[in-house]
Amino acid sequence: MDSQRYKVSGARENSKASSGITEIEEDKKPVIERGTHINIKIKDQYNNEVSILIKRSTTLKNILITYCNERSMNFNTFRFLLGDGVRLRVDKTPDELGMKDGDQIDAFLEQFAGA
């Protein structure tokens, strides 16, 4: 069975005058199957929250670097924790970490000295 499913939204008929061959071209668009994507939330220390829909096979580092770049912050100045307080391994995918739809990642600026 084919692992990719396509929804055929329309068909067009093209005819080549020189060869007399008629071709049918189909407009194929991939259909997002349920369970291939996950919705996660990233929440910073000021309670600002962003929801992101990503593939379950995407490494979290790619998403978190984009998150930092949009805030004009350096990726290395943040520490990321899963909702239960465990430090996040950014080289892993949501599937490898056992993340579920709606899970939260906490983003904290790293503190270098305390007073």
mmCIF file of C-alpha atoms in Angstrom, residues 30-68:
data_model
loop_
_atom_site.group_PDB
_atom_site.id
_atom_site.type_symbol
_atom_site.label_atom_id
_atom_site.label_comp_id
_atom_site.label_asym_id
_atom_site.label_seq_id
_atom_site.Cartn_x
_atom_site.Cartn_y
_atom_site.Cartn_z
ATOM 1 C CA PRO A 30 -0.482 15.886 -0.252
ATOM 2 C CA VAL A 31 -3.093 15.317 2.418
ATOM 3 C CA ILE A 32 -1.862 15.761 5.991
ATOM 4 C CA GLU A 33 -2.628 12.513 7.736
ATOM 5 C CA ARG A 34 -3.703 12.607 11.343
ATOM 6 C CA GLY A 35 -0.840 11.747 13.660
ATOM 7 C CA THR A 36 2.031 12.903 11.419
ATOM 8 C CA HIS A 37 2.104 16.348 13.018
ATOM 9 C CA ILE A 38 2.104 17.541 16.602
ATOM 10 C CA ASN A 39 1.077 20.859 18.116
ATOM 11 C CA ILE A 40 3.487 22.043 20.831
ATOM 12 C CA LYS A 41 3.614 25.209 22.912
ATOM 13 C CA ILE A 42 6.742 27.176 23.756
ATOM 14 C CA LYS A 43 6.371 29.360 26.825
ATOM 15 C CA ASP A 44 9.010 31.818 28.042
ATOM 16 C CA GLN A 45 9.725 33.039 31.564
ATOM 17 C CA TYR A 46 7.403 36.026 31.053
ATOM 18 C CA ASN A 47 4.440 33.712 30.240
ATOM 19 C CA ASN A 48 4.470 34.570 26.524
ATOM 20 C CA GLU A 49 3.239 31.499 24.678
ATOM 21 C CA VAL A 50 3.616 30.385 21.048
ATOM 22 C CA SER A 51 1.915 27.353 19.476
ATOM 23 C CA ILE A 52 3.750 25.545 16.682
ATOM 24 C CA LEU A 53 2.592 22.708 14.440
ATOM 25 C CA ILE A 54 5.532 20.503 13.433
ATOM 26 C CA LYS A 55 6.144 17.062 12.017
ATOM 27 C CA ARG A 56 6.819 14.378 14.592
ATOM 28 C CA SER A 57 10.068 13.534 12.763
ATOM 29 C CA THR A 58 11.539 17.078 12.868
ATOM 30 C CA THR A 59 14.369 17.709 15.320
ATOM 31 C CA LEU A 60 13.401 20.245 17.939
ATOM 32 C CA LYS A 61 16.612 22.226 17.457
ATOM 33 C CA ASN A 62 15.400 23.528 14.077
ATOM 34 C CA ILE A 63 12.185 24.848 15.596
ATOM 35 C CA LEU A 64 13.876 26.320 18.674
ATOM 36 C CA ILE A 65 16.538 28.126 16.615
ATOM 37 C CA THR A 66 13.749 29.720 14.585
ATOM 38 C CA TYR A 67 11.965 30.640 17.827
ATOM 39 C CA CYS A 68 15.127 32.399 19.089
#
